[in-house]
C-alpha atoms as an extended CHARMM CRD file, in Angstrom:
* protein
*
       121  EXT
         1         1  GLN       CA             73.8140000000       93.0580000000       55.4480000000  PROA      1               0.0000000000
         2         2  VAL       CA             76.0110000000       91.1450000000       57.3500000000  PROA      2               0.0000000000
         3         3  HSD       CA             78.1080000000       88.3630000000       55.7250000000  PROA      3               0.0000000000
         4         4  LEU       CA             81.3100000000       86.2140000000       56.7090000000  PROA      4               0.0000000000
         5         5  VAL       CA             84.1710000000       85.3640000000       54.3130000000  PROA      5               0.0000000000
         6         6  GLU       CA             86.3650000000       82.3960000000       55.0450000000  PROA      6               0.0000000000
         7         7  SER       CA             89.9120000000       82.0120000000       54.1740000000  PROA      7               0.0000000000
         8         8  GLY       CA             93.1150000000       79.6820000000       54.8800000000  PROA      8               0.0000000000
         9         9  GLY       CA             92.0460000000       76.4130000000       53.7230000000  PROA      9               0.0000000000
        10        10  GLY       CA             94.0200000000       74.1500000000       51.4480000000  PROA      10              0.0000000000
        11        11  LEU       CA             95.8120000000       70.6600000000       51.1920000000  PROA      11              0.0000000000
        12        12  VAL       CA             98.2820000000       69.8450000000       53.6500000000  PROA      12              0.0000000000
        13        13  GLN       CA            100.4350000000       66.7150000000       54.2710000000  PROA      13              0.0000000000
        14        14  PRO       CA             99.7590000000       64.7730000000       57.6160000000  PROA      14              0.0000000000
        15        15  GLY       CA            101.3500000000       66.4310000000       60.6630000000  PROA      15              0.0000000000
        16        16  GLY       CA            101.2110000000       69.8230000000       59.0720000000  PROA      16              0.0000000000
        17        17  SER       CA             99.3160000000       72.9690000000       60.0640000000  PROA      17              0.0000000000
        18        18  LEU       CA             96.7780000000       75.4950000000       58.7630000000  PROA      18              0.0000000000
        19        19  ARG       CA             95.1180000000       78.6350000000       59.9260000000  PROA      19              0.0000000000
        20        20  LEU       CA             91.5230000000       79.4090000000       59.2540000000  PROA      20              0.0000000000
        21        21  SER       CA             90.1270000000       82.9740000000       59.1410000000  PROA      21              0.0000000000
        22        22  CYS       CA             86.4540000000       84.2050000000       59.1620000000  PROA      22              0.0000000000
        23        23  ALA       CA             85.9150000000       87.8350000000       58.7340000000  PROA      23              0.0000000000
        24        24  ALA       CA             82.7030000000       89.4690000000       59.4860000000  PROA      24              0.0000000000
        25        25  SER       CA             81.2570000000       92.6630000000       57.9360000000  PROA      25              0.0000000000
        26        26  GLY       CA             78.3850000000       94.6570000000       57.1090000000  PROA      26              0.0000000000
        27        27  GLY       CA             76.3440000000       96.7540000000       59.4780000000  PROA      27              0.0000000000
        28        28  ILE       CA             77.5670000000       94.6530000000       62.8900000000  PROA      28              0.0000000000
        29        29  GLY       CA             76.3500000000       95.9170000000       66.1100000000  PROA      29              0.0000000000
        30        30  SER       CA             78.1610000000       93.1510000000       68.3160000000  PROA      30              0.0000000000
        31        31  ILE       CA             79.2500000000       89.7270000000       67.9410000000  PROA      31              0.0000000000
        32        32  GLY       CA             78.7160000000       87.0110000000       70.4540000000  PROA      32              0.0000000000
        33        33  ALA       CA             79.8540000000       83.4400000000       70.2760000000  PROA      33              0.0000000000
        34        34  MET       CA             81.7820000000       82.3230000000       67.4350000000  PROA      34              0.0000000000
        35        35  GLY       CA             82.2240000000       78.6190000000       66.2190000000  PROA      35              0.0000000000
        36        36  TRP       CA             83.7170000000       76.3380000000       63.6930000000  PROA      36              0.0000000000
        37        37  HSD       CA             82.0720000000       73.3420000000       62.1000000000  PROA      37              0.0000000000
        38        38  ARG       CA             83.1960000000       70.8710000000       59.5970000000  PROA      38              0.0000000000
        39        39  GLN       CA             81.4780000000       68.4780000000       57.3710000000  PROA      39              0.0000000000
        40        40  ALA       CA             83.5200000000       65.5600000000       56.0150000000  PROA      40              0.0000000000
        41        41  PRO       CA             81.9300000000       63.5950000000       52.6100000000  PROA      41              0.0000000000
        42        42  GLY       CA             79.1170000000       61.2850000000       53.8990000000  PROA      42              0.0000000000
        43        43  LYS       CA             79.0880000000       62.4160000000       57.3660000000  PROA      43              0.0000000000
        44        44  GLN       CA             77.0230000000       64.8460000000       59.4430000000  PROA      44              0.0000000000
        45        45  LEU       CA             77.9120000000       68.1970000000       60.4700000000  PROA      45              0.0000000000
        46        46  GLU       CA             80.1610000000       68.2920000000       63.5010000000  PROA      46              0.0000000000
        47        47  LEU       CA             80.9390000000       71.4710000000       65.8690000000  PROA      47              0.0000000000
        48        48  VAL       CA             84.6770000000       71.2850000000       66.1510000000  PROA      48              0.0000000000
        49        49  ALA       CA             85.2590000000       74.5570000000       68.2920000000  PROA      49              0.0000000000
        50        50  SER       CA             83.1810000000       77.4020000000       69.9330000000  PROA      50              0.0000000000
        51        51  ILE       CA             84.4460000000       80.3870000000       71.4740000000  PROA      51              0.0000000000
        52        52  ASN       CA             81.8600000000       82.9770000000       73.7220000000  PROA      52              0.0000000000
        53        53  SER       CA             82.0940000000       86.5770000000       74.2980000000  PROA      53              0.0000000000
        54        54  ASP       CA             84.2020000000       85.8140000000       77.5820000000  PROA      54              0.0000000000
        55        55  ASP       CA             86.6210000000       83.9300000000       75.3250000000  PROA      55              0.0000000000
        56        56  ASN       CA             86.0020000000       80.5500000000       77.1280000000  PROA      56              0.0000000000
        57        57  GLU       CA             86.7880000000       77.9130000000       74.3050000000  PROA      57              0.0000000000
        58        58  LYS       CA             85.1580000000       74.4320000000       73.8450000000  PROA      58              0.0000000000
        59        59  TYR       CA             86.4010000000       71.6020000000       71.6270000000  PROA      59              0.0000000000
        60        60  VAL       CA             85.2240000000       68.2510000000       70.1030000000  PROA      60              0.0000000000
        61        61  ASP       CA             87.3310000000       65.8050000000       71.8460000000  PROA      61              0.0000000000
        62        62  SER       CA             88.9820000000       64.5480000000       68.4780000000  PROA      62              0.0000000000
        63        63  VAL       CA             90.6690000000       67.8390000000       68.1530000000  PROA      63              0.0000000000
        64        64  LYS       CA             91.5650000000       68.9440000000       71.6850000000  PROA      64              0.0000000000
        65        65  GLY       CA             95.1670000000       69.5960000000       72.1240000000  PROA      65              0.0000000000
        66        66  ARG       CA             95.7780000000       70.0480000000       68.4230000000  PROA      66              0.0000000000
        67        67  PHE       CA             93.0590000000       73.0100000000       67.5640000000  PROA      67              0.0000000000
        68        68  THR       CA             92.9070000000       76.2940000000       68.9230000000  PROA      68              0.0000000000
        69        69  ILE       CA             90.0770000000       78.6600000000       68.2030000000  PROA      69              0.0000000000
        70        70  SER       CA             90.2660000000       82.4930000000       68.9410000000  PROA      70              0.0000000000
        71        71  ARG       CA             89.0110000000       85.5930000000       68.2570000000  PROA      71              0.0000000000
        72        72  ASP       CA             89.7580000000       89.3180000000       67.3130000000  PROA      72              0.0000000000
        73        73  ASN       CA             87.3320000000       91.6300000000       68.1410000000  PROA      73              0.0000000000
        74        74  ALA       CA             88.6020000000       94.7730000000       66.7820000000  PROA      74              0.0000000000
        75        75  LYS       CA             88.8030000000       93.0380000000       63.6920000000  PROA      75              0.0000000000
        76        76  ASN       CA             85.4130000000       91.2650000000       63.7520000000  PROA      76              0.0000000000
        77        77  THR       CA             87.1990000000       88.0600000000       62.9100000000  PROA      77              0.0000000000
        78        78  GLY       CA             87.6810000000       84.5360000000       64.4030000000  PROA      78              0.0000000000
        79        79  TYR       CA             90.5320000000       82.1980000000       63.3980000000  PROA      79              0.0000000000
        80        80  LEU       CA             91.0340000000       78.3520000000       63.8250000000  PROA      80              0.0000000000
        81        81  GLN       CA             94.7530000000       77.3200000000       63.9640000000  PROA      81              0.0000000000
        82        82  MET       CA             94.8150000000       73.6940000000       63.2040000000  PROA      82              0.0000000000
        83        83  ASN       CA             98.1110000000       71.6140000000       64.2180000000  PROA      83              0.0000000000
        84        84  SER       CA             99.1170000000       67.8780000000       63.7240000000  PROA      84              0.0000000000
        85        85  LEU       CA             96.5270000000       67.4810000000       61.1020000000  PROA      85              0.0000000000
        86        86  ARG       CA             95.1450000000       64.0690000000       60.4720000000  PROA      86              0.0000000000
        87        87  PRO       CA             93.7410000000       62.5780000000       57.2190000000  PROA      87              0.0000000000
        88        88  GLU       CA             90.4010000000       62.4810000000       59.0020000000  PROA      88              0.0000000000
        89        89  ASP       CA             90.3350000000       66.1100000000       59.5080000000  PROA      89              0.0000000000
        90        90  THR       CA             89.5730000000       66.3740000000       56.0030000000  PROA      90              0.0000000000
        91        91  ALA       CA             86.4060000000       68.2200000000       55.5200000000  PROA      91              0.0000000000
        92        92  VAL       CA             84.5580000000       71.5930000000       54.4740000000  PROA      92              0.0000000000
        93        93  TYR       CA             84.9490000000       73.9600000000       57.6100000000  PROA      93              0.0000000000
        94        94  TYR       CA             82.2980000000       76.6080000000       58.1060000000  PROA      94              0.0000000000
        95        95  CYS       CA             82.7740000000       79.3690000000       60.5640000000  PROA      95              0.0000000000
        96        96  THR       CA             79.5340000000       80.7090000000       62.3560000000  PROA      96              0.0000000000
        97        97  MET       CA             78.9860000000       83.9390000000       64.4740000000  PROA      97              0.0000000000
        98        98  LEU       CA             75.9490000000       85.0440000000       66.4040000000  PROA      98              0.0000000000
        99        99  ILE       CA             75.9820000000       88.7320000000       65.4800000000  PROA      99              0.0000000000
       100       100  ARG       CA             73.3480000000       91.6270000000       66.3940000000  PROA      100             0.0000000000
       101       101  ASP       CA             73.1230000000       93.9310000000       63.4050000000  PROA      101             0.0000000000
       102       102  LEU       CA             72.7100000000       97.5120000000       63.6760000000  PROA      102             0.0000000000
       103       103  THR       CA             69.0910000000       97.3750000000       62.9730000000  PROA      103             0.0000000000
       104       104  GLU       CA             68.1100000000       94.4580000000       65.1590000000  PROA      104             0.0000000000
       105       105  ASN       CA             67.9500000000       94.0860000000       68.9940000000  PROA      105             0.0000000000
       106       106  SER       CA             68.1880000000       90.1010000000       68.8980000000  PROA      106             0.0000000000
       107       107  PHE       CA             71.2700000000       88.0240000000       67.6320000000  PROA      107             0.0000000000
       108       108  ALA       CA             71.0880000000       85.8350000000       64.6180000000  PROA      108             0.0000000000
       109       109  ARG       CA             73.4090000000       83.0870000000       63.4520000000  PROA      109             0.0000000000
       110       110  TYR       CA             75.4870000000       83.6780000000       60.2270000000  PROA      110             0.0000000000
       111       111  TRP       CA             77.6750000000       81.4670000000       58.2970000000  PROA      111             0.0000000000
       112       112  GLY       CA             80.5950000000       81.6330000000       56.2290000000  PROA      112             0.0000000000
       113       113  GLN       CA             80.7320000000       80.0560000000       52.7420000000  PROA      113             0.0000000000
       114       114  GLY       CA             82.9790000000       77.0080000000       53.6680000000  PROA      114             0.0000000000
       115       115  THR       CA             86.7820000000       76.3340000000       52.9060000000  PROA      115             0.0000000000
       116       116  GLN       CA             88.0760000000       72.8750000000       52.1100000000  PROA      116             0.0000000000
       117       117  VAL       CA             90.6710000000       71.3350000000       54.0460000000  PROA      117             0.0000000000
       118       118  THR       CA             92.2210000000       68.2870000000       52.8230000000  PROA      118             0.0000000000
       119       119  VAL       CA             95.1100000000       66.3670000000       54.5460000000  PROA      119             0.0000000000
       120       120  SER       CA             96.5450000000       63.8350000000       52.5370000000  PROA      120             0.0000000000
       121       121  SER       CA            100.1060000000       62.5330000000       51.5260000000  PROA      121             0.0000000000
C-alpha cells in the first residue's frame, strides 16, 4: 500500500523559510509528476508548484522566485523550499505524487496528510 508522509511545516515569522518534505513508501513501481497544493482558511485548494519526471518545474505566480520544488528519485521524496514567506502563504500544504505501484500498470494520484504552515509575527 502506497502512502505519502509529509513533514516540515510549522510557525515562521514573515521573511523566514521552511522546507517541506514528502516521502513515499510502499510497493512503488515508479513515480511520475509531483506537486504541492495548499488550502488557506475559506479558500479553494490551489496548486502551488509541480515538477515532472524530466524535472520541469511550474509555479503559481504568487510564489515564483520564492519557492523551489525539487525531488530525490532515489529516496522517493519531494521537497518544497519556501523562502521569503508572507502571511498570505499561511495554509495547509499537501503533496501529491503520480505513482504506479508494483501491482498496477497505470499511475494513480496519491496525497499526503497535509502539514500546517503559519506565517505570523
